[in-house]
Each structure stands twice: as C-alpha cells, then as structure tokens.
C-alpha cells in the first residue's frame, strides 16, 4: 500500500467509512444542540468544543498543505476548544457540515496529490516532518477525538448501536 493509499484510507475511516473506529458521519448523526453543548463536568469539553478543535486543526493543516500562511500557533492548545456559547441548532448543524466538508476536502486534496508530494518535507514547519507522516498523525488526532465524542454520547445515553454497526 502506498502512503497516498494509506492516508486516503485513514481519512475515509475518519469521515464516513465504518471500521474499528466509528466515523464522524456516525459519531455526530442526529446529535442535537443540547447534547452537543453538554459537559459531564466543568473540566471536560463538550462535543461542540471538540468539533471546534477539530475544525481548527483540520483547516490549519489544509492551509499549510495548500501553501497558505497559517499564522502563529495558538499559545495554548486549550484555546482551540472554543466555547459554544451562542450556538444555535442551525449553526451547530452548519459546524457538523463544515467538519464533513473539511475531511472531504482532505480526501480530494490527497487524491490529487502524487506519492512524491506526500514524501516531501513540510516547508516552513519548525520540525523535520514529511507530509504523509503529518497527515497520518492528523487522522489519528481525528480518531482520538471521535472516540471522545462517542464516549460523551454514551454518557448522555444517546449512543444507539444499530445492528449493522456490530
């Protein structure tokens, strides 16, 4: 399997292909605003805050991949889990759609890339990193937070396991 195929496979599992990890398309399906903003305690993040965090990093890395300026890294990673105050049912659904669209954009960008481009060093990145390695890590990052989302849904009691999920 080429690195391109591997990254595309990981992106598909994060976005909409059922595998060992339930994809974003299932993790957020039917989730209402009230559930997206619920926190088990004050030190936890809500699903909406996790979604903000994923949007931030998926978008930041896409800009970098396209050769655009990304600006300074946030001083605190916790600032990327932006508050969801003022979120409406409509804006929550828009956020869900943006997450899906961002992963779809990643799939298209990788599909259009060559294997050589994925083996290139990331220009302007402070560490010696190669694109396919960074993108694989981005997918693992998404999968980690998908697990958190599902865990929160289970705590809420609204994670239904359909027969075809088993």
PDB file of C-alpha atoms in Angstrom:
ATOM      1  CA  UNK A   1       0.000   0.000   0.000  1.00  0.00           C
ATOM      2  CA  UNK A   2       1.376   3.390  -0.935  1.00  0.00           C
ATOM      3  CA  UNK A   3       1.474   6.238   1.569  1.00  0.00           C
ATOM      4  CA  UNK A   4      -1.180   8.002  -0.521  1.00  0.00           C
ATOM      5  CA  UNK A   5      -3.493   4.986  -0.281  1.00  0.00           C
ATOM      6  CA  UNK A   6      -2.825   4.719   3.448  1.00  0.00           C
ATOM      7  CA  UNK A   7      -3.671   8.371   4.130  1.00  0.00           C
ATOM      8  CA  UNK A   8      -6.794   8.138   1.958  1.00  0.00           C
ATOM      9  CA  UNK A   9      -7.853   5.021   3.860  1.00  0.00           C
ATOM     10  CA  UNK A  10      -7.353   6.777   7.207  1.00  0.00           C
ATOM     11  CA  UNK A  11      -9.283   9.848   6.030  1.00  0.00           C
ATOM     12  CA  UNK A  12     -12.164   7.662   4.859  1.00  0.00           C
ATOM     13  CA  UNK A  13     -12.312   5.933   8.243  1.00  0.00           C
ATOM     14  CA  UNK A  14     -12.363   9.314   9.997  1.00  0.00           C
ATOM     15  CA  UNK A  15     -15.036  10.718   7.704  1.00  0.00           C
ATOM     16  CA  UNK A  16     -17.564   8.117   6.610  1.00  0.00           C
ATOM     17  CA  UNK A  17     -16.278   4.538   6.342  1.00  0.00           C
ATOM     18  CA  UNK A  18     -17.170   2.197   9.162  1.00  0.00           C
ATOM     19  CA  UNK A  19     -14.140   0.451  10.630  1.00  0.00           C
ATOM     20  CA  UNK A  20     -12.654  -0.146  14.067  1.00  0.00           C
ATOM     21  CA  UNK A  21     -13.421   3.492  14.812  1.00  0.00           C
ATOM     22  CA  UNK A  22     -16.872   4.833  14.049  1.00  0.00           C
ATOM     23  CA  UNK A  23     -16.552   7.693  11.560  1.00  0.00           C
ATOM     24  CA  UNK A  24     -17.577  11.303  12.021  1.00  0.00           C
ATOM     25  CA  UNK A  25     -20.688  10.687   9.910  1.00  0.00           C
ATOM     26  CA  UNK A  26     -21.964   8.250  12.574  1.00  0.00           C
ATOM     27  CA  UNK A  27     -20.487   9.944  15.643  1.00  0.00           C
ATOM     28  CA  UNK A  28     -22.447  13.149  15.017  1.00  0.00           C
ATOM     29  CA  UNK A  29     -25.579  11.802  13.337  1.00  0.00           C
ATOM     30  CA  UNK A  30     -28.770  13.021  14.974  1.00  0.00           C
ATOM     31  CA  UNK A  31     -26.908  14.964  17.657  1.00  0.00           C
ATOM     32  CA  UNK A  32     -28.975  17.897  18.880  1.00  0.00           C
ATOM     33  CA  UNK A  33     -27.580  21.211  20.094  1.00  0.00           C
ATOM     34  CA  UNK A  34     -28.472  20.429  23.705  1.00  0.00           C
ATOM     35  CA  UNK A  35     -26.392  17.262  23.512  1.00  0.00           C
ATOM     36  CA  UNK A  36     -23.540  18.944  21.610  1.00  0.00           C
ATOM     37  CA  UNK A  37     -23.121  21.540  24.369  1.00  0.00           C
ATOM     38  CA  UNK A  38     -23.461  19.167  27.354  1.00  0.00           C
ATOM     39  CA  UNK A  39     -20.446  18.605  29.617  1.00  0.00           C
ATOM     40  CA  UNK A  40     -20.127  15.875  32.234  1.00  0.00           C
ATOM     41  CA  UNK A  41     -18.206  18.349  34.440  1.00  0.00           C
ATOM     42  CA  UNK A  42     -16.572  21.770  34.291  1.00  0.00           C
ATOM     43  CA  UNK A  43     -13.127  20.457  33.312  1.00  0.00           C
ATOM     44  CA  UNK A  44     -14.407  18.423  30.343  1.00  0.00           C
ATOM     45  CA  UNK A  45     -15.009  19.566  26.800  1.00  0.00           C
ATOM     46  CA  UNK A  46     -18.380  19.325  25.132  1.00  0.00           C
ATOM     47  CA  UNK A  47     -18.828  17.658  21.759  1.00  0.00           C
ATOM     48  CA  UNK A  48     -19.285  21.142  20.263  1.00  0.00           C
ATOM     49  CA  UNK A  49     -15.978  22.294  21.721  1.00  0.00           C
ATOM     50  CA  UNK A  50     -14.250  19.169  20.394  1.00  0.00           C
ATOM     51  CA  UNK A  51     -15.790  19.898  16.986  1.00  0.00           C
ATOM     52  CA  UNK A  52     -14.334  23.449  17.133  1.00  0.00           C
ATOM     53  CA  UNK A  53     -10.928  21.982  17.951  1.00  0.00           C
ATOM     54  CA  UNK A  54     -11.085  19.547  15.014  1.00  0.00           C
ATOM     55  CA  UNK A  55     -12.226  22.304  12.658  1.00  0.00           C
ATOM     56  CA  UNK A  56      -9.319  24.469  13.780  1.00  0.00           C
ATOM     57  CA  UNK A  57      -6.604  21.864  13.204  1.00  0.00           C
ATOM     58  CA  UNK A  58      -8.045  20.259  10.072  1.00  0.00           C
ATOM     59  CA  UNK A  59      -8.371  23.711   8.499  1.00  0.00           C
ATOM     60  CA  UNK A  60      -4.946  24.893   9.703  1.00  0.00           C
ATOM     61  CA  UNK A  61      -3.229  21.876   8.201  1.00  0.00           C
ATOM     62  CA  UNK A  62      -5.195  22.233   4.944  1.00  0.00           C
ATOM     63  CA  UNK A  63      -3.970  25.816   4.625  1.00  0.00           C
ATOM     64  CA  UNK A  64      -0.407  24.622   5.194  1.00  0.00           C
ATOM     65  CA  UNK A  65      -0.869  21.827   2.628  1.00  0.00           C
ATOM     66  CA  UNK A  66      -2.076  24.383   0.065  1.00  0.00           C
ATOM     67  CA  UNK A  67       0.958  26.571   0.776  1.00  0.00           C
ATOM     68  CA  UNK A  68      -1.043  29.303   2.518  1.00  0.00           C
ATOM     69  CA  UNK A  69       0.033  31.148   5.644  1.00  0.00           C
ATOM     70  CA  UNK A  70      -1.279  29.611   8.840  1.00  0.00           C
ATOM     71  CA  UNK A  71      -0.209  32.303  11.284  1.00  0.00           C
ATOM     72  CA  UNK A  72       1.248  31.724  14.691  1.00  0.00           C
ATOM     73  CA  UNK A  73       0.381  28.568  16.577  1.00  0.00           C
ATOM     74  CA  UNK A  74      -2.023  29.142  19.435  1.00  0.00           C
ATOM     75  CA  UNK A  75      -0.283  29.883  22.710  1.00  0.00           C
ATOM     76  CA  UNK A  76      -2.496  27.346  24.439  1.00  0.00           C
ATOM     77  CA  UNK A  77      -3.982  24.305  22.734  1.00  0.00           C
ATOM     78  CA  UNK A  78      -6.964  24.668  25.062  1.00  0.00           C
ATOM     79  CA  UNK A  79      -7.907  27.880  23.227  1.00  0.00           C
ATOM     80  CA  UNK A  80      -8.809  25.803  20.156  1.00  0.00           C
ATOM     81  CA  UNK A  81     -11.672  24.201  22.106  1.00  0.00           C
ATOM     82  CA  UNK A  82     -13.669  27.388  21.675  1.00  0.00           C
ATOM     83  CA  UNK A  83     -16.752  27.923  23.746  1.00  0.00           C
ATOM     84  CA  UNK A  84     -20.064  27.046  22.191  1.00  0.00           C
ATOM     85  CA  UNK A  85     -21.998  29.873  23.821  1.00  0.00           C
ATOM     86  CA  UNK A  86     -24.436  31.405  21.373  1.00  0.00           C
ATOM     87  CA  UNK A  87     -24.510  28.293  19.205  1.00  0.00           C
ATOM     88  CA  UNK A  88     -27.919  27.628  17.662  1.00  0.00           C
ATOM     89  CA  UNK A  89     -29.347  24.404  16.279  1.00  0.00           C
ATOM     90  CA  UNK A  90     -28.757  25.803  12.787  1.00  0.00           C
ATOM     91  CA  UNK A  91     -25.152  26.880  13.456  1.00  0.00           C
ATOM     92  CA  UNK A  92     -24.448  23.518  15.120  1.00  0.00           C
ATOM     93  CA  UNK A  93     -25.632  21.669  12.003  1.00  0.00           C
ATOM     94  CA  UNK A  94     -23.511  24.040   9.904  1.00  0.00           C
ATOM     95  CA  UNK A  95     -20.498  23.136  12.047  1.00  0.00           C
ATOM     96  CA  UNK A  96     -21.196  19.422  11.526  1.00  0.00           C
ATOM     97  CA  UNK A  97     -21.382  20.059   7.774  1.00  0.00           C
ATOM     98  CA  UNK A  98     -18.117  22.040   7.872  1.00  0.00           C
ATOM     99  CA  UNK A  99     -16.356  19.151   9.609  1.00  0.00           C
ATOM    100  CA  UNK A 100     -17.537  16.750   6.928  1.00  0.00           C
ATOM    101  CA  UNK A 101     -16.663  19.190   4.137  1.00  0.00           C
ATOM    102  CA  UNK A 102     -13.179  19.667   5.596  1.00  0.00           C
ATOM    103  CA  UNK A 103     -12.500  15.939   5.609  1.00  0.00           C
ATOM    104  CA  UNK A 104     -13.941  15.666   2.078  1.00  0.00           C
ATOM    105  CA  UNK A 105     -11.573  18.457   1.024  1.00  0.00           C
ATOM    106  CA  UNK A 106      -8.684  16.496   2.520  1.00  0.00           C
ATOM    107  CA  UNK A 107      -9.735  13.410   0.584  1.00  0.00           C
ATOM    108  CA  UNK A 108      -9.840  15.401  -2.669  1.00  0.00           C
ATOM    109  CA  UNK A 109      -6.507  17.085  -1.981  1.00  0.00           C
ATOM    110  CA  UNK A 110      -4.755  13.792  -1.258  1.00  0.00           C
ATOM    111  CA  UNK A 111      -6.392  12.111  -4.252  1.00  0.00           C
ATOM    112  CA  UNK A 112      -4.996  14.916  -6.449  1.00  0.00           C
ATOM    113  CA  UNK A 113      -1.520  14.617  -4.887  1.00  0.00           C
ATOM    114  CA  UNK A 114       1.322  12.482  -6.066  1.00  0.00           C
ATOM    115  CA  UNK A 115       3.176   9.985  -3.947  1.00  0.00           C
ATOM    116  CA  UNK A 116       6.255  12.211  -4.280  1.00  0.00           C
ATOM    117  CA  UNK A 117       4.393  15.204  -2.842  1.00  0.00           C
ATOM    118  CA  UNK A 118       3.396  13.143   0.180  1.00  0.00           C
ATOM    119  CA  UNK A 119       7.039  12.193   0.751  1.00  0.00           C
ATOM    120  CA  UNK A 120       8.149  15.842   0.630  1.00  0.00           C
ATOM    121  CA  UNK A 121       9.250  17.740   3.719  1.00  0.00           C
ATOM    122  CA  UNK A 122       6.758  20.251   5.043  1.00  0.00           C
ATOM    123  CA  UNK A 123       8.035  23.725   4.119  1.00  0.00           C
ATOM    124  CA  UNK A 124       8.247  26.228   6.940  1.00  0.00           C
ATOM    125  CA  UNK A 125       7.375  23.681   9.605  1.00  0.00           C
ATOM    126  CA  UNK A 126       9.578  24.010  12.697  1.00  0.00           C
ATOM    127  CA  UNK A 127      10.322  20.280  12.775  1.00  0.00           C
ATOM    128  CA  UNK A 128      11.734  17.977  10.122  1.00  0.00           C
ATOM    129  CA  UNK A 129       8.462  16.360   9.056  1.00  0.00           C
ATOM    130  CA  UNK A 130       7.171  14.662   5.937  1.00  0.00           C
ATOM    131  CA  UNK A 131       3.640  15.230   4.666  1.00  0.00           C
ATOM    132  CA  UNK A 132       2.368  11.667   4.820  1.00  0.00           C
ATOM    133  CA  UNK A 133       3.583  11.350   8.422  1.00  0.00           C
ATOM    134  CA  UNK A 134       1.887  14.589   9.462  1.00  0.00           C
ATOM    135  CA  UNK A 135      -1.337  13.629   7.687  1.00  0.00           C
ATOM    136  CA  UNK A 136      -1.355  10.208   9.291  1.00  0.00           C
ATOM    137  CA  UNK A 137      -0.988  11.946  12.663  1.00  0.00           C
ATOM    138  CA  UNK A 138      -3.836  14.301  11.740  1.00  0.00           C
ATOM    139  CA  UNK A 139      -6.034  11.267  11.095  1.00  0.00           C
ATOM    140  CA  UNK A 140      -5.050   9.700  14.427  1.00  0.00           C
ATOM    141  CA  UNK A 141      -5.881  13.040  16.068  1.00  0.00           C
ATOM    142  CA  UNK A 142      -9.344  12.982  14.469  1.00  0.00           C
ATOM    143  CA  UNK A 143      -9.877   9.350  15.533  1.00  0.00           C
ATOM    144  CA  UNK A 144      -8.866  10.165  19.121  1.00  0.00           C
ATOM    145  CA  UNK A 145     -11.451  12.930  19.338  1.00  0.00           C
ATOM    146  CA  UNK A 146     -14.080  10.798  17.586  1.00  0.00           C
ATOM    147  CA  UNK A 147     -13.626   8.362  20.468  1.00  0.00           C
ATOM    148  CA  UNK A 148     -14.221  11.181  22.930  1.00  0.00           C
ATOM    149  CA  UNK A 149     -17.373  12.218  21.098  1.00  0.00           C
ATOM    150  CA  UNK A 150     -18.733   8.674  21.219  1.00  0.00           C
ATOM    151  CA  UNK A 151     -17.806   8.377  24.899  1.00  0.00           C
ATOM    152  CA  UNK A 152     -19.713  11.575  25.677  1.00  0.00           C
ATOM    153  CA  UNK A 153     -22.700  10.333  23.674  1.00  0.00           C
ATOM    154  CA  UNK A 154     -22.638   7.113  25.690  1.00  0.00           C
ATOM    155  CA  UNK A 155     -22.558   9.165  28.907  1.00  0.00           C
ATOM    156  CA  UNK A 156     -25.594  11.047  27.615  1.00  0.00           C
ATOM    157  CA  UNK A 157     -27.312   7.737  26.920  1.00  0.00           C
ATOM    158  CA  UNK A 158     -27.934   8.534  23.247  1.00  0.00           C
ATOM    159  CA  UNK A 159     -25.415   6.304  21.524  1.00  0.00           C
ATOM    160  CA  UNK A 160     -27.549   3.689  19.860  1.00  0.00           C
ATOM    161  CA  UNK A 161     -25.689   0.738  18.406  1.00  0.00           C
ATOM    162  CA  UNK A 162     -27.540  -0.285  15.275  1.00  0.00           C
ATOM    163  CA  UNK A 163     -27.323  -3.967  14.263  1.00  0.00           C
ATOM    164  CA  UNK A 164     -25.167  -3.131  11.236  1.00  0.00           C
ATOM    165  CA  UNK A 165     -22.585  -1.410  13.477  1.00  0.00           C
ATOM    166  CA  UNK A 166     -21.659  -4.594  15.338  1.00  0.00           C
TER     167      UNK A 166
END
